[in-house]
Amino acid sequence: MTDTPKIADWQALAEKEVKGRDLTWQTPEGIAVKPLYTADDVSVNPGLPGFAPFTRGVRASMYAGRPWTIRQYAGFSTAEESNAFYRRNLAAGQKGLSVAFDLATHRGYDSDHPRVTGDVGKAGVAIDSVEDMKILFDGIPLDKMSVSMTMNGAVIPILAFFIVAGEEQGVDRKLLDGTIQNDILKEFMVRNTYIYPPEPSMRIISDIFGYTSREMPKFNSISISGYHMQEAGATQVQELAFTIADGMEYVKYGVASGLDIDKFAGRLSFFFAIGMNFFMEIAKLRAARVLWHRVMTNLGAQDERSKMLRTHCQTSGVSLTEQDPYNNVIRTTIEAMAAMLGGTQSLHTNALDEAIALPTDFSARIARNTQLVIQEETGMTNVVDPLGGSYYIESLTQELVDKAWEIIERVESEGGMAKAVAAGWPKAMIEEAAAGRQARVDRAEDVVVGVNKYRLPSEDHLETLNVDNAKVREGQVARIASVKASRDAVACQAALDALREGAKGDGNLLALAVDAARARATLGEISQAMEDVFGRYATVPTPVKGVYSAPYVDDGRWAQVVEGVKAVERRLGRKPKLLVAKMGQDGHDRGANVIASAFGDLGFEIVSGPLFQTPQETVVLALESNVDVVGASSLAAGHKTLIPSLIAGLKDAGRNDIKVIVGGVIPPQDYDFLRDAGVQGIYGPGSNVVECAADVLRLLGHNMPPLQEAAE
């Protein structure tokens, strides 16, 4: 009889097969993943689904009893067009709505505000008043539909409009079902669509907790979001730790405002990104449930529902590629499976073209059908937590719990997440991870199929959705004028005055905003009433240093570009100067920060412009700073409006010599338009940053050799 093989036997055989090569994988999270896991690696019993600490799922039957909710995060152009899109999707199998608002709305501006000319209707739907909200949900019964709204900065007017739209549909607010994101700490860290400073922003959250716990028992008053952290470059450990720590902070604020923890905590929900590290993402969702149960127990919750982490997930946007975009269908499918195997309660799958433009009906249908196929055809939903008991999954889950808890303990030791955000170290940690990831991709250490390996020699352009920004804005401006002309101006002003006084005192801001919404105050007016008291918050990015350059110590091409920068410096008598500009209301700054960090490491002098600039403000900063190049980062489809305006402003100032380059999410079919406008370099998603720098040196007159010469 043959003896049972032992671990040592396996190790000897594996080393022989790979000639002694170490098969351990060091993840960006600092986890050493072994090539084999056994029962000896599992130290914690994961329990059973539906029972504390809910490692294996929040419901005993999970998808065997009821599958997750299929959501599609969508919104663009006008309320009419978005409503038609929603109704088509619902007819095709979608079960819940997730509303994307345009950036003007996020930042508390009406569509007629001069700062938002390039943003209206472009990256979401424009909502200026209750009338827009009523159109958005026309024919969609709000007592039967779960509605998720991604809104943080202008959360008070948007939620007020939703409540009043429900009332005017005949739906009591007690029957309204859904979720408002309402996660402002994450905005201060990574996404930046804030309006007010941190303290009044936290008060707004407490007021929403109070109002909804009393008036809207079916509605989730916050969706604590790690999604945007991972999109900004956070590792899964960082996303996990900071999201749970944010949740702790919100619960503390709710309790401090006088709320009973068990009266509101059961309506808190979470939102995580699901990227391409398949098993890590599954383990992350399981670890999140363990951590939240621990946190809520420590905070004094008694009801098990208060300790139960329920989450929505969305497949990764940053994993999508402009190059060879049909690969994105595969990526999204793998990520959707990870979310499902991790136990999500609802899921949005990204469309294949979202690294290029807003999704078309065609691409949105494929994304939605990805979930339908998993639910209906694979048999995956027939077993509760099918990976429970896997040696690898259980070990990885515990490792994530332990590593995230270390960060959470640091947060708590320094006074909580609000103080940590104010100190800036979570944001810096995420930006370091983002720069490190970009360097690994540029060096092909992290493979991205179709981008840095197996790249096609040429590609056809995808048909993409284009929103006529000028036409949308014109229609919105007309509707605002109509609303203002038909309302009772005295009653509206009285409601706005009451809101302003409530902000000075201790009035519930959501309750007061509901009164203002009924009186047909606009989103901008409601936001401004609070801004009059709280002020508007602003920050300037600070690039991290030395992170991007670290892997390039002995790299010949890096050294060649660094020498090119020095040659330009000798010629100019100073370092070449790059202004990294974020125009419009888009706050996503991962790309801008990575470029600033990398170019700074290469030897450029970097001027990091403030977020949310107008083209005219960018021109002034470029002139005052005497830059050689303006690099405009565009992620929100405003490039055809904002960038030509920037170039025209530089020309009017007599500074045609300042080069304008553009990076970000730009459909290739718009490249010629931008070149005709005067753009001299366009660098889309997946561009190698070192080669971008080499190209900028050519624009500055340096004879930079092509890539192959560096390798010779």
XYZ file of C-alpha atoms in Angstrom:
712
model
C 0.000 0.000 0.000
C 1.351 3.454 -1.005
C 1.928 5.942 1.830
C -0.166 9.142 1.735
C 1.980 11.958 0.247
C 3.113 14.617 2.692
C 3.694 18.359 2.159
C 7.429 17.713 1.945
C 6.797 15.203 -0.845
C 4.727 17.732 -2.771
C 7.352 20.440 -2.271
C 10.133 18.205 -3.573
C 8.105 17.258 -6.644
C 7.058 20.876 -7.374
C 10.639 22.179 -7.040
C 11.843 19.487 -9.422
C 9.172 20.481 -11.986
C 10.076 24.186 -11.888
C 13.826 23.664 -11.336
C 13.813 25.244 -7.886
C 12.030 28.466 -8.876
C 10.090 30.102 -6.020
C 6.369 29.958 -6.893
C 5.270 32.270 -4.075
C 3.418 35.359 -5.366
C 3.912 38.665 -3.558
C 0.695 40.669 -4.006
C 0.504 44.482 -3.959
C -1.219 44.094 -0.582
C 1.969 42.601 0.878
C 0.496 39.116 1.081
C 2.740 36.164 0.204
C 0.432 33.801 -1.713
C 1.765 30.257 -1.651
C 1.253 27.866 -4.577
C -0.480 25.309 -2.304
C -2.808 25.589 0.679
C -3.873 22.803 3.022
C -5.955 22.383 6.145
C -2.946 23.510 8.171
C -3.371 27.022 6.728
C -6.941 27.429 8.033
C -7.063 28.717 11.607
C -10.608 30.122 11.848
C -13.923 28.323 11.435
C -15.967 30.445 8.980
C -19.287 29.345 10.512
C -22.500 29.102 8.523
C -24.305 31.489 6.146
C -26.818 33.771 7.865
C -25.098 33.556 11.262
C -22.570 35.857 12.922
C -20.021 36.984 11.909
C -21.604 36.425 8.461
C -18.344 35.380 6.788
C -20.277 33.051 4.499
C -23.121 35.431 3.690
C -25.765 37.603 5.330
C -28.673 35.288 4.497
C -28.895 31.578 5.268
C -30.174 30.727 1.781
C -28.224 33.389 -0.160
C -28.725 33.002 -3.936
C -30.302 29.556 -3.604
C -33.256 31.435 -2.122
C -33.037 34.678 -4.114
C -30.332 35.905 -6.488
C -28.596 39.234 -6.133
C -30.237 42.342 -7.598
C -29.074 43.180 -11.115
C -28.418 46.910 -11.296
C -27.132 49.070 -14.116
C -25.402 52.307 -13.129
C -26.607 54.696 -15.781
C -27.601 58.249 -16.479
C -26.707 60.670 -19.228
C -27.941 63.713 -21.081
C -31.465 64.710 -20.033
C -33.952 63.173 -17.618
C -36.100 62.199 -20.626
C -33.299 60.260 -22.324
C -32.190 58.564 -19.117
C -35.778 57.596 -18.302
C -36.162 55.948 -21.708
C -32.878 54.074 -21.178
C -34.003 52.863 -17.731
C -37.328 51.626 -19.059
C -35.654 49.686 -21.870
C -33.259 48.069 -19.390
C -36.018 47.157 -16.933
C -37.975 45.517 -19.740
C -34.849 43.502 -20.612
C -34.317 41.991 -17.159
C -32.747 44.650 -14.952
C -34.196 44.594 -11.426
C -33.089 47.878 -9.819
C -31.989 51.345 -10.861
C -28.633 52.976 -10.125
C -28.650 56.631 -11.101
C -25.541 58.422 -12.367
C -25.766 62.209 -12.074
C -23.730 64.659 -14.120
C -20.864 66.495 -12.487
C -22.639 69.847 -12.343
C -25.321 68.170 -10.217
C -22.721 66.439 -8.014
C -21.037 69.730 -7.263
C -24.242 71.603 -6.417
C -24.469 73.784 -9.520
C -27.520 74.355 -11.681
C -26.984 73.727 -15.389
C -27.033 77.468 -16.108
C -24.005 78.157 -13.875
C -21.006 79.503 -15.857
C -18.569 77.038 -14.227
C -20.277 73.965 -15.696
C -20.615 74.708 -19.400
C -18.616 71.593 -20.358
C -20.141 69.220 -17.804
C -23.909 69.333 -18.246
C -25.311 65.915 -19.170
C -21.920 64.432 -20.038
C -21.019 61.900 -17.338
C -24.518 61.446 -15.957
C -27.983 62.935 -16.035
C -28.572 66.636 -15.352
C -31.006 67.195 -12.453
C -31.805 70.800 -11.562
C -35.229 70.560 -9.926
C -38.068 68.336 -8.769
C -39.427 68.537 -12.303
C -36.301 66.805 -13.649
C -36.561 64.120 -10.963
C -40.219 63.468 -11.799
C -39.339 63.031 -15.476
C -36.438 60.729 -14.567
C -38.847 58.287 -12.878
C -41.862 58.797 -15.118
C -43.656 55.467 -15.531
C -41.396 53.824 -12.914
C -43.426 53.287 -9.710
C -41.269 54.344 -6.782
C -43.196 52.148 -4.333
C -42.132 49.064 -6.312
C -38.638 49.940 -7.581
C -35.401 49.947 -5.586
C -33.446 53.063 -6.566
C -29.757 53.578 -5.836
C -28.400 57.104 -6.247
C -24.681 57.820 -6.380
C -24.664 61.245 -4.783
C -22.495 62.738 -2.049
C -21.841 66.463 -2.430
C -25.367 67.590 -3.364
C -26.954 64.767 -1.390
C -29.434 67.044 0.422
C -31.217 68.516 -2.642
C -31.110 65.235 -4.603
C -32.658 63.207 -1.791
C -35.205 65.993 -1.189
C -36.167 65.919 -4.899
C -36.533 62.121 -4.758
C -38.831 62.334 -1.728
C -41.007 65.017 -3.327
C -41.091 63.186 -6.686
C -42.361 60.149 -4.778
C -44.999 62.243 -3.004
C -46.203 63.624 -6.332
C -46.416 60.070 -7.698
C -48.666 59.329 -4.727
C -46.028 57.276 -2.901
C -45.644 57.772 0.845
C -41.966 58.238 1.746
C -42.255 55.281 4.133
C -42.519 53.066 1.031
C -39.494 54.479 -0.785
C -36.888 51.743 -1.246
C -33.277 52.146 -2.264
C -29.953 53.684 -1.284
C -28.265 57.071 -1.332
C -24.459 56.941 -1.368
C -23.980 59.871 1.060
C -20.317 58.925 1.726
C -18.396 62.176 2.023
C -15.193 60.914 3.677
C -14.420 58.891 0.556
C -14.917 62.052 -1.507
C -12.294 63.915 0.526
C -9.904 60.989 0.016
C -10.246 60.093 -3.646
C -13.254 61.157 -5.726
C -13.430 64.826 -4.755
C -17.047 65.644 -5.642
C -17.477 67.432 -2.321
C -19.020 70.850 -1.776
C -18.724 71.764 1.912
C -15.867 71.377 4.436
C -15.599 68.120 6.420
C -17.422 69.134 9.623
C -20.668 70.429 8.048
C -20.499 67.534 5.574
C -20.555 65.099 8.494
C -23.471 67.000 10.003
C -25.375 66.531 6.728
C -24.868 62.770 7.009
C -26.159 62.729 10.598
C -29.229 64.742 9.564
C -29.956 62.250 6.779
C -29.569 59.356 9.239
C -32.032 61.041 11.586
C -34.631 61.883 8.946
C -34.561 58.533 7.151
C -34.606 56.458 10.347
C -37.817 58.258 11.327
C -39.481 58.745 7.950
C -38.062 56.191 5.469
C -37.659 52.797 7.176
C -37.044 50.900 3.895
C -34.391 53.300 2.612
C -30.620 52.825 3.062
C -29.299 56.150 4.292
C -25.673 55.615 3.248
C -23.614 53.399 0.980
C -20.111 53.378 2.422
C -17.938 53.173 -0.622
C -14.598 51.522 -1.160
C -15.211 51.402 -4.891
C -13.683 54.771 -5.666
C -10.676 54.000 -3.472
C -9.731 50.981 -5.572
C -10.431 52.981 -8.729
C -8.026 55.630 -7.399
C -5.311 52.985 -6.968
C -5.860 51.519 -3.478
C -4.881 47.931 -2.844
C -7.658 45.616 -1.679
C -6.360 45.832 1.901
C -6.448 49.628 1.793
C -9.920 49.652 0.227
C -11.169 47.238 2.868
C -9.610 49.008 5.850
C -10.518 52.577 4.927
C -14.082 51.643 3.959
C -14.729 49.918 7.272
C -13.051 52.813 9.116
C -15.288 55.289 7.261
C -18.296 53.269 8.379
C -17.116 53.409 11.987
C -16.830 57.188 11.771
C -20.351 57.582 10.388
C -21.830 55.414 13.118
C -20.004 57.439 15.782
C -21.362 60.694 14.323
C -24.873 59.238 14.244
C -24.667 58.191 17.888
C -23.133 61.552 18.869
C -26.086 63.318 17.251
C -28.433 61.451 19.598
C -29.494 58.471 17.445
C -29.874 54.965 18.844
C -27.267 52.829 17.048
C -29.737 49.985 16.489
C -32.322 52.367 15.039
C -30.179 53.404 12.057
C -27.247 50.993 11.683
C -29.385 48.325 10.023
C -29.980 50.678 7.085
C -26.297 51.269 6.367
C -24.928 49.552 3.284
C -21.561 49.256 1.556
C -20.182 49.479 -1.970
C -17.022 47.701 -3.109
C -15.045 47.518 -6.337
C -14.359 44.115 -7.839
C -11.109 43.980 -9.774
C -9.174 41.285 -11.583
C -7.508 39.585 -8.595
C -10.252 36.958 -8.540
C -9.707 35.126 -5.250
C -8.567 38.272 -3.444
C -11.870 39.976 -4.279
C -13.902 37.010 -3.064
C -11.948 36.942 0.189
C -12.271 40.736 0.545
C -16.080 40.609 0.699
C -15.955 37.790 3.256
C -13.378 39.703 5.320
C -15.499 42.860 5.157
C -18.409 41.062 6.818
C -16.146 39.748 9.595
C -14.657 43.194 10.213
C -17.987 45.026 10.263
C -19.438 42.552 12.746
C -16.405 43.119 14.985
C -16.604 46.919 14.639
C -20.319 47.151 15.370
C -20.039 44.829 18.351
C -17.286 47.073 19.738
C -19.452 50.162 19.143
C -22.236 48.714 21.250
C -24.772 47.454 18.695
C -27.115 44.804 20.103
C -29.250 43.906 17.098
C -27.532 41.375 14.800
C -28.944 43.249 11.807
C -26.870 46.259 12.862
C -23.738 44.100 12.600
C -24.578 42.631 9.199
C -22.602 44.095 6.285
C -24.754 44.254 3.164
C -23.054 45.413 0.010
C -23.474 46.454 -3.586
C -20.564 45.766 -5.922
C -19.455 47.105 -9.274
C -16.943 45.583 -11.620
C -13.791 47.631 -12.018
C -13.662 50.626 -14.324
C -9.894 50.985 -14.088
C -9.353 47.409 -15.294
C -11.115 48.239 -18.571
C -8.871 49.063 -21.516
C -9.273 51.332 -24.499
C -7.051 48.960 -26.480
C -8.640 45.725 -27.759
C -11.832 46.630 -25.852
C -13.711 43.373 -26.457
C -11.349 41.883 -23.859
C -13.339 43.984 -21.394
C -16.300 41.597 -21.748
C -14.058 38.827 -20.400
C -12.716 40.999 -17.598
C -16.192 42.042 -16.509
C -17.424 38.440 -16.527
C -14.563 37.302 -14.283
C -15.151 40.225 -11.921
C -18.905 39.556 -11.823
C -18.225 35.951 -10.844
C -15.924 37.119 -8.036
C -18.636 39.447 -6.688
C -21.170 36.635 -6.811
C -18.873 34.092 -5.130
C -18.026 36.696 -2.480
C -21.711 37.151 -1.623
C -22.770 40.579 -2.907
C -26.398 41.730 -2.501
C -26.503 43.639 -5.798
C -24.183 44.114 -8.732
C -23.469 46.476 -11.605
C -21.409 45.166 -14.493
C -19.486 47.731 -16.536
C -19.876 47.925 -20.290
C -17.030 47.085 -22.651
C -16.714 50.658 -23.978
C -16.577 52.550 -20.673
C -12.808 53.140 -20.944
C -13.639 55.171 -24.049
C -17.041 56.800 -23.592
C -20.488 56.406 -22.062
C -21.970 52.959 -22.780
C -24.224 52.410 -25.776
C -27.434 50.364 -25.603
C -25.509 47.529 -27.285
C -22.661 47.456 -24.766
C -25.010 47.956 -21.787
C -27.052 44.940 -22.946
C -23.941 42.725 -22.995
C -22.994 43.940 -19.514
C -26.482 43.268 -18.144
C -26.726 39.878 -19.875
C -23.434 38.863 -18.256
C -25.286 38.797 -14.940
C -28.362 37.111 -16.410
C -26.250 34.308 -17.879
C -24.490 33.745 -14.544
C -27.841 33.679 -12.726
C -29.832 31.628 -15.220
C -27.407 29.297 -17.007
C -24.441 28.307 -14.857
C -25.888 26.651 -11.761
C -23.683 28.900 -9.615
C -26.634 30.148 -7.588
C -27.768 26.693 -6.473
C -25.207 26.349 -3.655
C -24.730 28.733 -0.746
C -21.117 29.972 -0.500
C -19.620 27.338 -2.816
C -16.032 28.370 -1.977
C -16.567 28.188 1.788
C -14.066 25.763 3.251
C -11.520 26.296 0.489
C -8.131 26.248 2.197
C -6.930 29.158 0.070
C -10.075 31.285 0.417
C -10.337 30.798 4.169
C -6.635 31.549 4.697
C -6.771 34.612 2.427
C -9.918 35.873 4.176
C -8.188 35.756 7.554
C -5.043 37.402 6.188
C -7.128 40.285 4.823
C -8.959 40.627 8.145
C -5.653 40.851 10.017
C -3.952 43.285 7.623
C -6.983 45.571 7.355
C -7.402 45.559 11.133
C -3.848 46.880 11.536
C -4.762 49.928 9.432
C -8.098 50.364 11.236
C -6.282 50.348 14.592
C -3.930 53.056 13.324
C -6.927 55.142 12.240
C -8.540 54.774 15.643
C -5.313 55.530 17.515
C -5.088 58.840 15.639
C -8.620 59.942 16.459
C -10.789 58.366 13.762
C -11.216 58.570 10.019
C -12.221 62.235 9.812
C -8.907 63.220 11.441
C -6.965 60.756 9.296
C -8.527 62.225 6.144
C -7.680 65.738 7.337
C -4.077 64.626 7.989
C -3.934 63.280 4.447
C -2.116 59.994 5.009
C -4.833 57.648 3.666
C -4.910 59.616 0.397
C -1.107 59.586 0.186
C -1.044 55.837 0.819
C -3.532 55.252 -2.007
C -1.630 57.532 -4.393
C 1.609 55.662 -3.672
C -0.143 52.389 -4.503
C -1.509 53.923 -7.739
C 1.930 55.131 -8.834
C 3.426 51.731 -8.045
C 0.742 49.962 -10.053
C 1.271 52.256 -13.053
C 5.017 51.602 -12.970
C 4.442 47.823 -12.903
C 2.082 48.060 -15.891
C 4.468 50.309 -17.823
C 7.289 47.809 -17.181
C 4.967 44.878 -18.104
C 5.510 43.343 -14.667
C 1.708 43.359 -14.325
C 0.347 42.034 -17.619
C -2.663 43.736 -19.231
C -3.650 41.746 -22.303
C -3.889 43.921 -25.388
C -2.044 46.813 -23.706
C 1.449 45.736 -22.685
C 1.313 42.199 -24.086
C -0.399 40.616 -27.109
C -1.189 44.054 -28.491
C -2.970 44.307 -31.847
C -1.014 46.003 -34.653
C -4.061 48.122 -35.514
C -7.585 48.520 -34.159
C -10.974 49.545 -35.495
C -12.837 52.294 -33.681
C -15.836 51.314 -31.581
C -19.105 53.115 -32.135
C -19.587 55.204 -28.989
C -22.343 57.260 -27.428
C -21.931 61.000 -27.883
C -23.908 63.535 -25.853
C -24.520 66.961 -27.385
C -23.514 68.952 -24.332
C -24.584 72.319 -25.754
C -28.049 71.042 -26.680
C -28.591 69.410 -23.278
C -27.518 72.544 -21.461
C -29.785 74.710 -23.583
C -32.776 72.521 -22.680
C -31.892 72.475 -18.981
C -31.486 76.250 -18.858
C -34.924 76.648 -20.441
C -36.519 74.286 -17.905
C -34.885 76.110 -14.973
C -36.313 79.376 -16.287
C -39.755 77.772 -16.632
C -39.670 76.383 -13.074
C -38.650 79.741 -11.639
C -41.305 81.587 -13.626
C -44.150 79.311 -12.505
C -43.349 78.926 -8.803
C -44.485 81.060 -5.865
C -41.347 83.172 -5.526
C -42.180 84.374 -2.005
C -42.827 80.859 -0.687
C -39.657 79.562 -2.351
C -37.525 82.329 -0.868
C -39.032 81.733 2.584
C -38.164 78.021 2.346
C -34.581 78.837 1.299
C -34.254 81.357 4.145
C -35.477 78.705 6.598
C -32.880 76.271 5.257
C -30.147 78.880 5.648
C -31.212 79.578 9.237
C -31.417 75.846 9.936
C -27.834 75.470 8.720
C -26.775 78.186 11.198
C -28.607 76.391 13.978
C -29.594 72.787 14.502
C -32.512 72.317 12.095
C -32.644 69.041 10.166
C -31.227 70.029 6.782
C -32.995 67.288 4.806
C -36.406 68.147 6.273
C -35.877 71.823 5.464
C -34.657 70.970 1.947
C -37.794 68.881 1.331
C -39.848 72.001 2.079
C -37.677 73.992 -0.340
C -38.012 71.306 -3.017
C -41.806 71.374 -2.701
C -41.604 75.136 -3.241
C -39.599 74.393 -6.441
C -36.231 75.684 -5.280
C -33.536 74.436 -7.628
C -30.581 72.248 -6.746
C -28.213 75.185 -7.077
C -30.352 77.376 -4.829
C -30.620 74.741 -2.097
C -26.882 74.069 -2.289
C -26.090 77.795 -2.208
C -28.256 78.364 0.861
C -26.063 75.901 2.772
C -22.868 77.204 1.139
C -23.746 80.682 2.456
C -23.309 79.237 5.940
C -20.754 76.440 5.489
C -18.562 77.798 2.664
C -17.222 75.776 -0.283
C -14.253 73.469 0.247
C -11.185 73.328 -2.044
C -7.821 71.571 -2.103
C -4.735 71.460 -4.332
C -3.233 68.027 -5.168
C 0.217 67.179 -3.797
C 2.025 64.574 -5.950
C 3.867 61.735 -4.215
C 7.605 61.492 -4.942
C 9.975 58.621 -5.617
C 7.337 55.875 -5.882
C 7.050 55.699 -9.658
C 10.817 55.870 -10.181
C 11.724 53.140 -7.678
C 11.352 50.148 -10.061
C 13.357 51.930 -12.791
C 16.713 52.104 -10.990
C 18.584 50.107 -13.656
C 16.244 50.733 -16.599
C 17.945 52.018 -19.739
C 14.921 53.760 -21.217
C 14.216 55.567 -17.941
C 17.810 56.777 -17.826
C 17.536 57.931 -21.440
C 14.421 60.013 -20.726
C 15.948 61.459 -17.542
C 18.997 62.516 -19.569
C 16.641 64.076 -22.149
C 14.976 66.136 -19.414
C 18.415 67.292 -18.212
C 19.345 68.281 -21.776
C 16.220 70.431 -22.071
C 16.994 71.915 -18.656
C 20.489 72.904 -19.835
C 19.046 74.530 -22.935
C 16.296 76.444 -21.070
C 18.413 77.306 -18.045
C 15.726 75.735 -15.841
C 13.741 72.508 -15.580
C 10.999 72.011 -18.198
C 7.742 72.930 -16.493
C 4.458 70.985 -16.778
C 1.087 72.207 -15.499
C -1.184 69.258 -14.735
C -4.668 70.718 -15.132
C -8.077 69.384 -14.065
C -10.758 71.468 -15.764
C -14.486 71.115 -15.274
C -16.174 69.470 -12.326
C -14.582 66.015 -12.610
C -12.815 65.172 -9.358
C -11.281 61.825 -10.359
C -7.589 62.643 -10.120
C -5.793 59.278 -10.222
C -4.445 59.824 -13.739
C -3.453 63.427 -13.064
C -1.658 62.462 -9.856
C 0.175 59.542 -11.489
C 1.383 61.794 -14.317
C 2.463 64.493 -11.872
C 4.350 61.946 -9.756
C 6.020 60.199 -12.699
C 7.018 63.359 -14.588
C 8.306 64.850 -11.338
C 10.463 61.755 -10.764
C 11.783 62.115 -14.330
C 12.979 65.643 -13.579
C 10.175 67.933 -14.786
C 9.059 70.788 -12.561
C 5.406 70.122 -11.805
C 2.670 72.665 -11.208
C -0.389 70.802 -9.902
C -3.436 72.880 -10.680
C -6.408 72.979 -8.303
C -9.359 70.752 -9.073
C -12.442 72.160 -10.827
C -10.773 74.946 -12.786
C -12.364 76.720 -15.700
C -10.288 76.952 -18.913
C -9.799 80.664 -18.204
C -8.415 79.938 -14.712
C -6.052 77.352 -16.194
C -4.793 79.925 -18.694
C -4.071 82.390 -15.879
C -2.204 79.732 -13.862
C -0.185 78.657 -16.930
C 0.863 82.258 -17.591
C 1.664 83.047 -13.956
C 3.713 79.840 -13.622
C 5.437 80.328 -16.996
C 4.955 76.685 -17.949
C 6.148 75.021 -21.142
C 3.356 72.448 -21.319
C -0.217 72.179 -20.049
C -1.327 68.585 -19.552
C -5.130 68.469 -19.366
C -6.633 65.391 -17.698
C -10.072 64.518 -19.082
C -12.245 61.717 -17.718
C -15.751 63.099 -17.980
C -16.317 63.713 -21.707
C -15.894 67.486 -21.486
C -12.804 67.503 -23.692
C -14.513 68.879 -26.814
C -15.700 71.947 -24.877
C -13.015 72.643 -22.299
C -9.785 72.005 -24.177
C -10.487 74.172 -27.256
C -11.438 76.956 -24.827
C -8.082 76.532 -23.038
C -6.145 76.679 -26.313
C -8.089 79.758 -27.450
C -7.285 81.461 -24.132
C -3.559 80.788 -24.497
C -3.673 82.087 -28.079
C -5.488 85.273 -26.993
C -2.760 85.795 -24.387
C -0.102 85.550 -27.103
C 1.264 82.254 -25.762
C 0.916 79.835 -28.678
C 4.323 78.507 -27.630
C 2.811 76.733 -24.595
C 2.136 73.158 -25.702
C -1.213 71.576 -24.788
C -1.380 67.806 -24.318
C -4.331 65.705 -23.210
C -4.680 62.413 -21.355
C -7.583 60.328 -20.120
C -10.779 58.800 -21.419
C -11.187 60.217 -24.921
C -12.794 58.323 -27.822
C -10.200 57.832 -30.601
C -12.650 59.298 -33.113
C -12.296 62.621 -31.246
C -8.514 62.715 -31.664
C -8.636 64.544 -34.996
C -11.035 67.129 -33.553
C -8.580 67.818 -30.721
C -5.562 67.944 -33.029
C -7.397 70.386 -35.280
C -8.065 72.496 -32.192
C -4.329 72.634 -31.467
C -3.665 69.699 -29.124
C -0.133 68.407 -29.742
C -0.159 65.151 -27.799
C -2.999 62.764 -26.894
C -2.394 59.902 -24.464
C -5.293 57.558 -23.822
C -5.752 54.869 -21.147
C -2.963 52.308 -21.231
C -0.340 54.761 -22.506
C 3.156 54.066 -21.190
C 4.004 57.053 -18.998
C 7.738 56.967 -19.720
C 6.997 57.049 -23.461
C 4.547 59.916 -22.902
C 7.393 61.840 -21.276
C 9.680 61.014 -24.202
C 7.056 62.364 -26.582
C 6.717 65.590 -24.555
C 10.485 66.073 -24.820
C 10.149 65.874 -28.615
C 7.471 68.579 -28.446
C 9.975 70.693 -26.518
C 12.509 70.308 -29.316
C 14.679 67.523 -27.917
C 15.760 64.818 -30.360
C 14.482 61.925 -28.258
C 15.441 58.507 -29.709
C 12.604 55.998 -30.217
C 12.038 53.125 -27.798
C 13.872 50.415 -29.751
C 17.155 52.375 -29.613
C 17.072 52.233 -25.831
C 16.911 48.463 -25.908
C 19.906 48.079 -28.263
